[in-house]
Short mmCIF file of C-alpha atoms in Angstrom, two decimals:
data_model
loop_
_atom_site.label_atom_id
_atom_site.label_comp_id
_atom_site.label_asym_id
_atom_site.label_seq_id
_atom_site.Cartn_x
_atom_site.Cartn_y
_atom_site.Cartn_z
CA MET A 10 -27.89 -0.16 -21.55
CA VAL A 11 -24.63 0.31 -23.16
CA PRO A 12 -23.15 3.77 -21.68
CA ALA A 13 -22.26 6.20 -24.27
CA VAL A 14 -18.47 6.56 -25.10
CA ASN A 15 -16.63 9.80 -24.27
CA PRO A 16 -15.05 11.84 -27.86
CA PRO A 17 -11.89 9.63 -27.93
CA THR A 18 -8.28 11.60 -27.54
CA THR A 19 -6.49 9.00 -27.27
CA SER A 20 -7.67 5.66 -27.60
CA ASN A 21 -5.86 2.73 -25.70
CA HIS A 22 -5.13 -0.94 -25.57
CA VAL A 23 -5.57 -1.71 -22.13
CA ALA A 24 -5.21 -4.60 -19.90
CA VAL A 25 -7.33 -4.49 -16.37
CA ILE A 26 -6.29 -7.13 -13.90
CA GLY A 27 -9.01 -9.11 -11.85
CA ALA A 28 -12.97 -8.94 -12.75
CA GLY A 29 -13.62 -7.54 -9.12
CA ALA A 30 -15.77 -4.98 -7.76
CA ALA A 31 -12.61 -2.46 -8.74
CA GLY A 32 -11.71 -4.39 -12.15
CA LEU A 33 -15.45 -4.57 -13.52
CA VAL A 34 -16.05 -0.43 -12.85
CA ALA A 35 -12.63 0.06 -13.97
CA ALA A 36 -13.92 -1.66 -17.57
CA ARG A 37 -16.66 0.11 -17.96
CA GLU A 38 -14.96 3.79 -17.53
CA LEU A 39 -12.33 2.59 -19.52
CA ARG A 40 -14.48 2.10 -22.34
CA ARG A 41 -16.62 5.12 -21.69
CA GLU A 42 -13.67 6.62 -22.68
CA GLY A 43 -12.75 5.33 -26.15
CA HIS A 44 -9.95 2.33 -24.78
CA SER A 45 -10.25 -0.80 -25.68
CA VAL A 46 -10.06 -3.08 -22.69
CA VAL A 47 -9.54 -7.10 -22.20
CA VAL A 48 -9.68 -7.64 -18.46
CA PHE A 49 -7.43 -10.46 -17.13
CA GLU A 50 -9.89 -12.79 -14.38
CA ARG A 51 -7.72 -15.94 -12.70
CA GLY A 52 -11.34 -17.60 -11.69
CA ASN A 53 -14.36 -18.82 -13.76
CA HIS A 54 -16.63 -15.83 -12.06
CA ILE A 55 -17.23 -12.09 -11.90
CA GLY A 56 -16.66 -10.56 -8.67
CA GLY A 57 -13.50 -11.33 -6.89
CA VAL A 58 -13.65 -11.57 -3.14
CA TRP A 59 -17.60 -11.11 -3.27
CA ALA A 60 -17.69 -14.46 -4.87
CA TYR A 61 -17.88 -16.67 -1.96
CA THR A 62 -16.83 -20.50 -1.82
CA PRO A 63 -16.87 -22.81 0.74
CA ASN A 64 -13.79 -24.18 -0.18
CA VAL A 65 -10.41 -23.04 2.39
CA GLU A 66 -6.88 -23.43 1.57
CA PRO A 67 -5.19 -27.12 2.69
CA ASP A 68 -2.86 -24.85 4.18
CA PRO A 69 -4.55 -23.28 7.03
CA LEU A 70 -2.71 -20.57 7.60
CA SER A 71 -1.99 -19.58 4.07
CA ILE A 72 1.68 -19.60 4.52
CA ASP A 73 3.33 -21.90 1.96
CA PRO A 74 3.40 -20.02 -1.44
CA THR A 75 2.62 -23.58 -3.19
CA ARG A 76 -0.99 -23.78 -1.75
CA PRO A 77 -3.46 -23.85 -4.22
CA VAL A 78 -4.52 -19.81 -3.39
CA ILE A 79 -8.58 -19.29 -2.74
CA HIS A 80 -9.29 -15.91 -4.42
CA SER A 81 -12.09 -14.97 -1.79
CA SER A 82 -11.98 -14.20 2.14
CA LEU A 83 -15.61 -14.41 3.15
CA TYR A 84 -17.43 -15.98 5.47
CA SER A 85 -20.53 -17.72 5.10
CA SER A 86 -22.69 -15.04 7.40
CA LEU A 87 -21.12 -11.99 6.51
CA ARG A 88 -22.99 -9.23 6.22
CA THR A 89 -22.21 -5.68 4.62
CA ILE A 90 -21.13 -3.36 7.42
CA ILE A 91 -22.12 0.00 5.38
CA PRO A 92 -25.72 0.17 3.59
CA GLN A 93 -26.36 -0.84 -0.05
CA GLU A 94 -27.96 2.59 -0.98
CA CYS A 95 -24.37 4.14 0.53
CA MET A 96 -22.72 1.55 -0.84
CA GLY A 97 -23.34 1.17 -4.56
CA PHE A 98 -21.15 2.79 -8.08
CA THR A 99 -22.39 6.17 -8.04
CA ASP A 100 -25.21 5.89 -11.47
CA PHE A 101 -25.94 2.52 -10.77
CA PRO A 102 -27.83 1.95 -7.59
CA PHE A 103 -27.64 -0.60 -5.23
CA SER A 104 -31.60 -1.56 -4.63
CA THR A 105 -32.51 -5.50 -4.11
CA ARG A 106 -35.52 -6.85 -6.33
CA LEU A 107 -38.22 -7.21 -4.34
CA GLU A 108 -39.88 -9.18 -7.00
CA ASN A 109 -37.26 -12.22 -6.77
CA GLY A 110 -37.44 -14.15 -3.67
CA SER A 111 -34.08 -15.37 -3.67
CA ARG A 112 -32.44 -11.79 -3.11
CA ASP A 113 -31.40 -10.39 -0.20
CA PRO A 114 -34.27 -7.27 0.74
CA ARG A 115 -32.15 -6.26 3.97
CA ARG A 116 -29.91 -2.97 4.03
CA HIS A 117 -27.53 -4.76 5.24
CA PRO A 118 -27.27 -7.96 2.91
CA GLY A 119 -25.42 -11.02 2.94
CA HIS A 120 -22.49 -11.85 1.13
CA SER A 121 -24.94 -13.21 -2.34
CA GLU A 122 -26.37 -9.95 -2.79
CA VAL A 123 -23.72 -7.77 -2.92
CA LEU A 124 -22.16 -10.44 -5.61
CA ALA A 125 -25.77 -10.50 -7.49
CA TYR A 126 -25.50 -6.58 -7.75
CA LEU A 127 -22.23 -7.17 -9.19
CA ARG A 128 -23.73 -9.40 -12.14
CA ASP A 129 -26.40 -7.06 -12.69
CA PHE A 130 -23.27 -4.40 -13.27
CA VAL A 131 -21.80 -6.71 -15.24
CA ARG A 132 -25.49 -7.50 -17.64
CA GLU A 133 -26.39 -3.57 -17.76
CA PHE A 134 -22.84 -2.47 -18.68
CA LYS A 135 -22.10 -5.81 -21.21
CA ILE A 136 -19.22 -5.78 -19.26
CA GLU A 137 -18.21 -9.69 -19.57
CA GLU A 138 -17.64 -9.23 -23.38
CA MET A 139 -14.00 -7.79 -22.17
CA ILE A 140 -13.21 -10.54 -19.76
CA ARG A 141 -10.99 -13.51 -20.41
CA PHE A 142 -11.90 -16.07 -17.36
CA GLU A 143 -9.59 -18.64 -16.24
CA THR A 144 -6.59 -16.57 -17.22
CA GLU A 145 -3.74 -15.71 -14.48
CA VAL A 146 -1.60 -13.36 -15.80
CA VAL A 147 2.26 -14.11 -14.68
CA ARG A 148 4.03 -11.16 -15.74
CA VAL A 149 3.64 -7.60 -16.44
CA GLU A 150 6.25 -5.67 -17.40
CA GLN A 151 7.54 -3.19 -19.90
CA ALA A 152 8.11 -3.73 -23.33
CA GLY A 153 12.05 -4.13 -24.08
CA GLU A 154 11.19 -2.17 -27.66
CA ASN A 155 9.53 0.21 -26.43
CA PRO A 156 9.35 1.31 -22.45
CA LYS A 157 6.31 2.83 -22.86
CA LYS A 158 4.42 -0.43 -24.12
CA TRP A 159 3.84 -3.13 -21.15
CA ARG A 160 4.41 -6.38 -22.16
CA VAL A 161 1.51 -8.97 -20.49
CA LYS A 162 2.07 -12.93 -19.99
CA SER A 163 -0.76 -15.01 -19.14
CA ARG A 164 -1.83 -18.51 -18.48
CA ASN A 165 -4.68 -20.16 -19.87
CA PHE A 166 -4.63 -23.79 -19.35
CA GLY A 167 -1.51 -24.51 -19.47
CA ASP A 168 -1.71 -22.06 -23.21
CA ILE A 169 1.14 -18.85 -22.29
CA SER A 170 -0.25 -15.72 -24.21
CA ASP A 171 2.41 -13.03 -24.76
CA GLU A 172 0.67 -9.20 -25.32
CA ILE A 173 1.82 -5.38 -25.83
CA TYR A 174 -0.49 -3.29 -24.39
CA ASP A 175 -0.26 0.71 -24.02
CA ALA A 176 -1.79 0.27 -20.22
CA VAL A 177 -2.32 -1.80 -17.28
CA VAL A 178 -4.64 -0.88 -14.38
CA VAL A 179 -3.83 -3.39 -11.18
CA CYS A 180 -7.17 -4.58 -10.06
CA ASN A 181 -6.17 -7.46 -7.96
CA GLY A 182 -7.57 -7.00 -4.41
CA HIS A 183 -6.14 -7.03 -1.53
CA TYR A 184 -8.29 -9.72 0.56
CA THR A 185 -6.00 -12.85 -0.40
CA GLU A 186 -2.68 -12.82 0.83
CA PRO A 187 -2.59 -13.01 4.85
CA ARG A 188 -0.94 -11.12 7.30
CA HIS A 189 0.33 -13.20 10.52
CA ALA A 190 0.95 -12.41 14.28
CA LEU A 191 4.35 -12.82 15.83
CA ILE A 192 3.45 -14.38 18.56
CA PRO A 193 6.55 -15.42 21.25
CA GLY A 194 7.44 -18.84 21.60
CA ASN A 195 5.45 -19.78 18.41
CA LYS A 196 7.61 -20.14 15.48
CA ILE A 197 6.53 -21.09 12.06
CA ASN A 198 7.36 -24.03 10.64
CA HIS A 199 8.81 -23.05 7.25
CA SER A 200 8.69 -27.21 6.17
CA PHE A 201 5.08 -26.24 4.98
CA SER A 202 3.76 -29.38 5.62
CA ILE A 203 -0.19 -29.96 5.53
CA GLY A 204 -1.58 -29.94 9.04
CA LEU A 205 1.55 -28.63 10.85
CA GLY A 206 2.85 -24.88 10.80
CA ILE A 207 4.13 -24.64 14.69
CA ASP A 208 7.01 -25.67 16.75
CA THR A 209 6.42 -25.48 20.26
CA TRP A 210 2.66 -25.08 20.57
CA PRO A 211 0.68 -28.38 20.22
CA GLY A 212 -3.02 -26.58 18.78
CA LYS A 213 -4.16 -25.56 15.30
CA GLN A 214 -3.70 -21.86 14.02
CA ILE A 215 -5.62 -20.66 11.11
CA HIS A 216 -5.89 -17.43 9.51
CA SER A 217 -9.61 -15.83 9.46
CA HIS A 218 -9.15 -16.52 5.46
CA ASN A 219 -9.96 -19.74 5.47
CA TYR A 220 -12.97 -19.42 7.93
CA ARG A 221 -16.05 -19.98 6.78
CA VAL A 222 -18.51 -21.03 9.31
CA PRO A 223 -18.84 -21.84 13.05
CA GLU A 224 -18.77 -25.64 13.36
CA GLN A 225 -14.85 -25.51 12.36
CA VAL A 226 -14.67 -24.81 16.24
CA LYS A 227 -17.41 -26.52 17.63
CA ASP A 228 -16.62 -27.34 21.40
CA GLN A 229 -13.26 -25.80 21.19
CA VAL A 230 -11.56 -23.09 23.20
CA VAL A 231 -10.75 -20.24 20.53
CA VAL A 232 -7.96 -17.49 20.78
CA VAL A 233 -9.20 -14.88 18.14
CA ILE A 234 -6.03 -12.88 17.25
CA GLY A 235 -6.92 -8.93 16.53
CA SER A 236 -10.09 -6.84 17.08
CA SER A 237 -10.71 -5.14 13.82
CA VAL A 238 -13.74 -6.26 11.80
CA SER A 239 -13.29 -9.94 10.76
CA GLY A 240 -11.79 -10.58 14.74
CA VAL A 241 -15.00 -9.34 16.51
CA ASP A 242 -17.68 -10.61 13.83
CA ILE A 243 -16.09 -14.08 13.84
CA SER A 244 -15.50 -14.06 17.38
CA ARG A 245 -19.19 -13.00 17.99
CA ASP A 246 -20.13 -16.09 14.45
CA ILE A 247 -18.27 -18.67 17.02
CA ALA A 248 -19.42 -17.86 20.41
CA ASN A 249 -22.89 -19.63 19.72
CA VAL A 250 -20.93 -22.91 19.04
CA THR A 251 -17.65 -22.77 20.99
CA LYS A 252 -16.64 -23.28 24.89
CA GLU A 253 -15.09 -20.18 24.98
CA VAL A 254 -13.46 -17.24 22.75
CA HIS A 255 -10.67 -15.01 24.22
CA ILE A 256 -10.37 -11.81 21.45
CA SER A 257 -6.20 -10.85 21.79
CA SER A 258 -6.43 -6.46 21.27
CA ARG A 259 -3.23 -4.62 20.78
CA SER A 260 -5.07 -1.91 20.85
CA THR A 261 -6.19 -2.13 25.24
CA LYS A 262 -4.31 -1.49 27.73
CA PRO A 263 -1.91 -4.53 28.92
CA GLU A 264 -3.96 -5.10 31.86
CA THR A 265 -6.80 -5.37 29.81
CA TYR A 266 -9.24 -8.51 31.02
CA GLU A 267 -13.13 -8.12 30.26
CA LYS A 268 -16.22 -10.10 29.58
CA LEU A 269 -18.03 -8.48 26.74
CA PRO A 270 -21.70 -7.83 27.10
CA GLY A 271 -23.65 -10.16 25.67
CA TYR A 272 -22.74 -13.39 25.54
CA ASP A 273 -21.49 -15.78 28.50
CA ASN A 274 -18.69 -16.52 27.02
CA LEU A 275 -16.27 -14.34 25.12
CA TRP A 276 -13.73 -12.12 26.61
CA LEU A 277 -11.36 -9.03 25.98
CA HIS A 278 -8.04 -9.48 26.34
CA SER A 279 -4.41 -7.46 25.87
CA ASN A 280 -1.62 -8.82 23.94
CA ILE A 281 -0.55 -12.38 24.14
CA GLU A 282 3.11 -12.40 26.18
CA THR A 283 3.55 -16.42 25.03
CA VAL A 284 2.21 -19.48 24.43
CA ARG A 285 3.50 -22.65 25.47
CA GLU A 286 4.02 -26.28 24.57
CA ASP A 287 1.78 -27.35 27.17
CA GLY A 288 -1.25 -25.50 25.22
CA SER A 289 -1.36 -22.78 27.13
CA VAL A 290 -1.70 -19.32 25.59
CA VAL A 291 -0.46 -16.44 27.76
CA PHE A 292 -1.46 -12.78 28.04
CA LYS A 293 0.12 -9.55 28.94
CA ASN A 294 -2.68 -9.49 31.53
CA GLY A 295 -1.79 -12.33 33.03
CA LYS A 296 -4.92 -14.83 32.67
CA THR A 297 -3.70 -18.29 31.15
CA VAL A 298 -5.85 -20.16 28.80
CA TYR A 299 -5.94 -23.65 27.51
CA ALA A 300 -6.89 -23.23 23.72
CA ASP A 301 -7.84 -25.64 21.16
CA THR A 302 -7.90 -23.42 17.97
CA ILE A 303 -5.27 -19.94 17.45
CA MET A 304 -7.24 -17.95 15.04
CA HIS A 305 -5.17 -14.69 12.86
CA CYS A 306 -7.47 -12.38 12.17
CA THR A 307 -4.84 -10.29 11.49
CA GLY A 308 -5.40 -8.21 7.65
CA TYR A 309 -3.54 -9.15 4.53
CA LYS A 310 -0.91 -8.14 2.74
CA TYR A 311 -0.82 -5.84 -0.59
CA TYR A 312 0.31 -8.81 -3.05
CA PHE A 313 2.06 -9.18 -6.64
CA PRO A 314 4.13 -11.19 -7.71
CA PHE A 315 3.28 -11.29 -11.86
CA LEU A 316 4.25 -7.24 -11.27
CA ASP A 317 8.05 -6.39 -12.51
CA THR A 318 8.85 -2.55 -12.28
CA LYS A 319 13.26 -3.18 -11.89
CA GLY A 320 12.39 -1.71 -8.95
CA GLU A 321 10.21 1.65 -9.53
CA VAL A 322 7.15 0.18 -7.36
CA THR A 323 7.92 -1.99 -4.16
CA VAL A 324 5.47 -3.41 -1.38
CA GLU A 325 7.36 -2.79 2.20
CA ASP A 326 5.88 -3.17 5.05
CA ASN A 327 2.26 -2.83 2.94
CA ARG A 328 3.24 0.44 1.47
CA VAL A 329 2.83 0.29 -2.80
CA GLY A 330 4.96 2.88 -3.40
CA PRO A 331 5.74 5.34 -4.65
CA LEU A 332 2.38 6.21 -5.72
CA TYR A 333 0.91 9.28 -6.18
CA LYS A 334 -2.47 9.86 -5.21
CA HIS A 335 -1.98 5.93 -4.07
CA VAL A 336 -3.16 5.12 -8.23
CA PHE A 337 -0.02 6.17 -10.29
CA PRO A 338 4.36 5.31 -9.56
CA PRO A 339 5.06 8.85 -10.90
CA ALA A 340 8.02 7.07 -12.92
CA LEU A 341 6.08 5.00 -14.71
CA SER A 342 3.03 7.17 -15.23
CA PRO A 343 0.28 6.77 -17.27
CA GLY A 344 1.19 3.74 -18.33
CA LEU A 345 0.73 2.08 -14.77
CA SER A 346 -1.91 2.46 -12.06
CA PHE A 347 -3.46 0.99 -8.81
CA ILE A 348 -6.83 1.06 -8.22
CA GLY A 349 -8.55 -0.13 -4.57
CA LEU A 350 -5.28 0.34 -2.08
CA PRO A 351 -6.83 2.88 0.48
CA TRP A 352 -8.73 1.75 3.03
CA GLN A 353 -9.51 3.40 5.89
CA ASN A 354 -9.01 2.98 9.89
CA MET A 355 -11.78 3.77 13.12
CA LYS A 356 -9.07 3.95 16.05
CA LEU A 357 -10.25 2.87 19.71
CA GLN A 358 -10.95 6.73 21.45
CA THR A 359 -12.16 4.92 24.47
CA LEU A 360 -11.14 1.83 26.48
CA ASP A 361 -14.97 1.38 27.81
CA VAL A 362 -15.59 -2.32 27.24
CA ASN A 363 -19.67 -1.55 26.06
CA GLU A 364 -18.16 0.68 23.35
CA LEU A 365 -15.24 -0.90 22.77
CA ILE A 366 -17.19 -3.99 20.26
CA GLY A 367 -19.02 -0.86 18.33
CA GLN A 368 -15.22 0.87 18.15
CA CYS A 369 -14.10 -2.48 16.31
CA PHE A 370 -16.42 -2.85 13.87
CA GLY A 371 -14.97 0.86 12.90
CA TYR A 372 -12.15 -0.42 11.42
CA LEU A 373 -12.17 -0.43 8.13
CA LEU A 374 -15.37 1.56 7.46
CA VAL A 375 -14.55 2.73 4.25
CA ILE A 376 -16.99 2.47 1.25
CA PRO A 377 -15.55 1.01 -1.51
CA PHE A 378 -17.68 1.37 -4.61
CA PRO A 379 -18.14 5.03 -5.37
CA MET A 380 -13.90 4.95 -4.87
CA PHE A 381 -13.58 2.06 -6.86
CA GLU A 382 -15.17 4.58 -9.54
CA LEU A 383 -14.00 7.73 -8.70
CA GLN A 384 -10.43 6.20 -9.21
CA SER A 385 -11.17 4.98 -12.27
CA LYS A 386 -12.42 7.70 -14.28
CA TRP A 387 -9.51 9.76 -13.52
CA VAL A 388 -7.26 6.78 -14.58
CA ALA A 389 -9.29 6.60 -18.19
CA ALA A 390 -9.57 10.31 -18.44
CA VAL A 391 -5.45 10.46 -18.28
CA LEU A 392 -5.38 7.87 -20.42
CA ALA A 393 -7.26 9.53 -23.11
CA GLY A 394 -5.72 12.74 -22.74
CA ARG A 395 -8.49 14.36 -21.82
CA VAL A 396 -7.23 15.14 -17.86
CA SER A 397 -3.15 15.69 -17.26
CA LEU A 398 -0.92 14.46 -14.20
CA PRO A 399 1.39 16.73 -12.96
CA SER A 400 5.34 16.36 -13.91
CA GLN A 401 7.14 13.28 -12.45
CA GLU A 402 8.80 15.66 -9.91
CA GLU A 403 5.42 17.35 -8.87
CA MET A 404 4.01 13.68 -8.25
CA GLU A 405 7.86 12.60 -6.96
CA ASP A 406 6.85 15.19 -3.71
CA THR A 407 4.58 12.02 -2.32
CA LYS A 408 8.32 11.20 -1.05
CA MET A 409 8.00 13.93 0.87
CA PHE A 410 4.73 12.31 2.40
CA TYR A 411 6.27 9.62 2.89
CA LEU A 412 9.41 11.24 4.81
CA LYS A 413 6.54 13.17 7.09
CA LEU A 414 5.07 9.82 8.33
CA GLU A 415 8.76 8.41 9.20
CA ALA A 416 8.97 11.81 10.86
CA SER A 417 5.55 11.05 13.32
CA CYS A 418 6.86 7.68 13.53
CA ILE A 419 3.56 6.19 11.57
CA PRO A 420 4.84 2.73 10.48
CA LYS A 421 5.12 2.57 6.13
CA ARG A 422 1.63 0.07 6.35
CA TYR A 423 -0.65 3.07 7.09
CA THR A 424 0.81 4.75 4.00
CA HIS A 425 -2.64 4.03 2.63
CA LEU A 426 -4.60 4.41 4.90
CA MET A 427 -7.56 7.37 5.32
CA ALA A 428 -6.95 8.45 9.01
CA GLU A 429 -9.59 11.08 9.90
CA LEU A 430 -13.19 10.26 9.53
CA ASP A 431 -14.32 12.16 6.74
CA SER A 432 -10.27 11.52 5.26
CA GLN A 433 -12.09 8.99 2.25
CA PHE A 434 -15.05 12.00 0.97
CA VAL A 435 -11.57 14.50 0.82
CA TYR A 436 -10.09 12.09 -1.31
CA ASN A 437 -13.20 11.16 -3.71
CA ASN A 438 -14.07 14.67 -4.15
CA TRP A 439 -10.33 15.25 -5.47
CA LEU A 440 -10.43 12.99 -7.45
CA ALA A 441 -13.69 14.12 -8.96
CA ASP A 442 -13.07 16.82 -9.10
CA GLN A 443 -10.12 15.90 -11.34
CA CYS A 444 -12.66 14.18 -13.89
CA ASP A 445 -15.39 17.35 -13.71
CA TYR A 446 -17.51 14.62 -12.69
CA PRO A 447 -20.05 15.80 -9.42
CA ARG A 448 -18.81 15.15 -5.84
CA ILE A 449 -20.00 12.92 -3.79
CA GLU A 450 -23.66 13.06 -2.63
CA LYS A 451 -24.57 15.12 0.63
CA TRP A 452 -26.50 12.00 1.95
CA ARG A 453 -23.68 9.45 1.10
CA GLU A 454 -21.94 10.87 3.58
CA GLN A 455 -24.71 11.70 6.22
CA MET A 456 -25.38 8.09 5.98
CA PHE A 457 -21.98 6.68 6.43
CA TYR A 458 -21.90 9.25 9.64
CA LYS A 459 -24.91 7.97 10.54
CA VAL A 460 -24.02 4.22 10.41
CA PHE A 461 -20.48 4.72 11.76
CA LYS A 462 -22.45 6.57 15.21
CA ARG A 463 -24.87 3.29 15.10
CA ILE A 464 -22.17 1.20 15.37
CA GLN A 465 -20.46 2.80 18.21
CA SER A 466 -24.11 3.14 20.50
CA GLN A 467 -26.32 -0.04 19.39
CA ALA A 468 -23.04 -2.26 17.86
CA SER A 469 -25.36 -5.77 18.49
CA THR A 470 -28.37 -4.33 16.19
CA TYR A 471 -27.05 -1.58 13.60
CA LYS A 472 -28.04 -3.76 10.98
CA ASP A 473 -31.15 -4.24 11.62
CA ASP A 474 -32.27 -0.83 13.57
CA TRP A 475 -31.63 2.72 11.93
CA ASP A 476 -33.07 5.98 12.36
CA ASP A 477 -32.05 7.80 9.21
CA ASP A 478 -34.85 7.50 6.54
CA HIS A 479 -34.98 10.86 5.54
CA LEU A 480 -31.81 9.81 3.94
CA ILE A 481 -32.96 7.31 2.78
CA ALA A 482 -35.38 8.62 0.86
CA GLU A 483 -33.07 11.91 -0.53
CA ALA A 484 -30.84 8.33 -2.36
CA TYR A 485 -34.25 7.06 -3.45
CA GLU A 486 -34.44 10.47 -5.26
CA ASP A 487 -31.07 10.69 -6.66
CA PHE A 488 -31.50 6.63 -7.99
CA VAL A 489 -34.62 7.89 -9.78
CA LYS A 490 -32.42 9.70 -12.27
CA PHE A 491 -30.22 6.87 -13.49
CA PRO A 492 -31.53 3.81 -15.56
CA SER A 493 -31.48 1.61 -14.07
CA ASN A 494 -32.31 -2.29 -13.64
CA TYR A 495 -34.81 -1.92 -10.43
CA PRO A 496 -37.42 -0.60 -11.31
CA SER A 497 -40.15 -1.66 -9.20
CA SER A 498 -37.77 -1.66 -6.08
CA LEU A 499 -37.29 2.15 -6.17
CA ILE A 500 -41.08 2.48 -6.13
CA GLU A 501 -41.90 -0.83 -3.96
CA ARG A 502 -39.10 -0.13 -0.92
CA GLU A 503 -40.32 -0.11 2.38
CA TYR A 504 -37.56 1.89 4.32
CA THR A 505 -38.40 0.39 7.80
CA SER A 506 -37.41 -2.56 8.94
#
């Protein structure tokens, strides 16, 4: 089904960078507003980070700037934290096809089901015809002859294209360029030689970006730095094949040393104090471990190597700014916009070890697809002239927000953080109001809160044991309102595990 296009007010020629979930829904919303769209995708498929590959980068820490870059950071066993009903776009239900045995019917499906959902979305709305695959954007800048337009240079198998667009929407994701922990006694070797990367510690270091299967560390002693989603999830994934796993968490007290429930070989520590040439890792709790591998589960950087704004937009300590509502740079709006920057962090409210794992899993617990959709609707409507932005001076009040963060001693890297549990819904509903679009459904909010509570109370079983069947029923009552690709599953779906 091709959606009806809104009567155009101003039609623009728009470049969308990236064919992941954000880029796909941006393309749909832009075309709905009457814009012509070209989506640039450097890979040969859609899905962005959701397109799993067993391949990893030759540099296990992903430090070498000349390395072949692998876009996806998925590991083989990854399942969604958010239930699929809650996760999908607002008018395209995320519901599995039960008649197809190759699809994953679980409420928290594996990554392949998310990719299948995105492929269904592309097919339903005929998005692929807008995508240029295997085309890497190498430079985006204002057109010299007309600064209100944008020059986009791209490369396809060595051929360089140089084109002018009315606007550029950046949707290249932020789970590809790793951040690393700074470990006392451990110096990164900037010779970037394959297989090297450290001067003083003799073991192997890897970033979670390059982790795929537990067999990579079989029979090893592994130190995992980071207690966020990837850190805890990967620690559990490898605990069944390793000798020992030691999680280093900066969110714990210095004296923390606890064996985590459910495992005989999984321990939680505080920060690393130092590493030594004899292969030992010393924690601030005084414990010493002789490890084979240190795995950095330390997150990612916002990274736009192709973008040249003459300093109007910068990335400093992972703050992309200045941006009005995390989307428009005031001095360059509406011609340049960003989709998908905000994230959510659930603070560790307790240090009780039985609750800590659940709290760790709450980190980065955000519902991304509806947010991408609403941001895209806003951008598309603004470019069409159907919705107006405040004046540049009013949008630059964003700088006052930055000053407040600084006064509160909040690091710049938390600028795009949706700090409170409900803040993503406040933000999403603000976006919906701008576009005169329905606010986020109550069942979706309640389902989010329910899963967060389950994560805290039953961290090891929450993906397969739930008590919100009434919310699932409400979701499916909403789903039947939309023409979708899932008629049989809407009828046949069972609400229990």
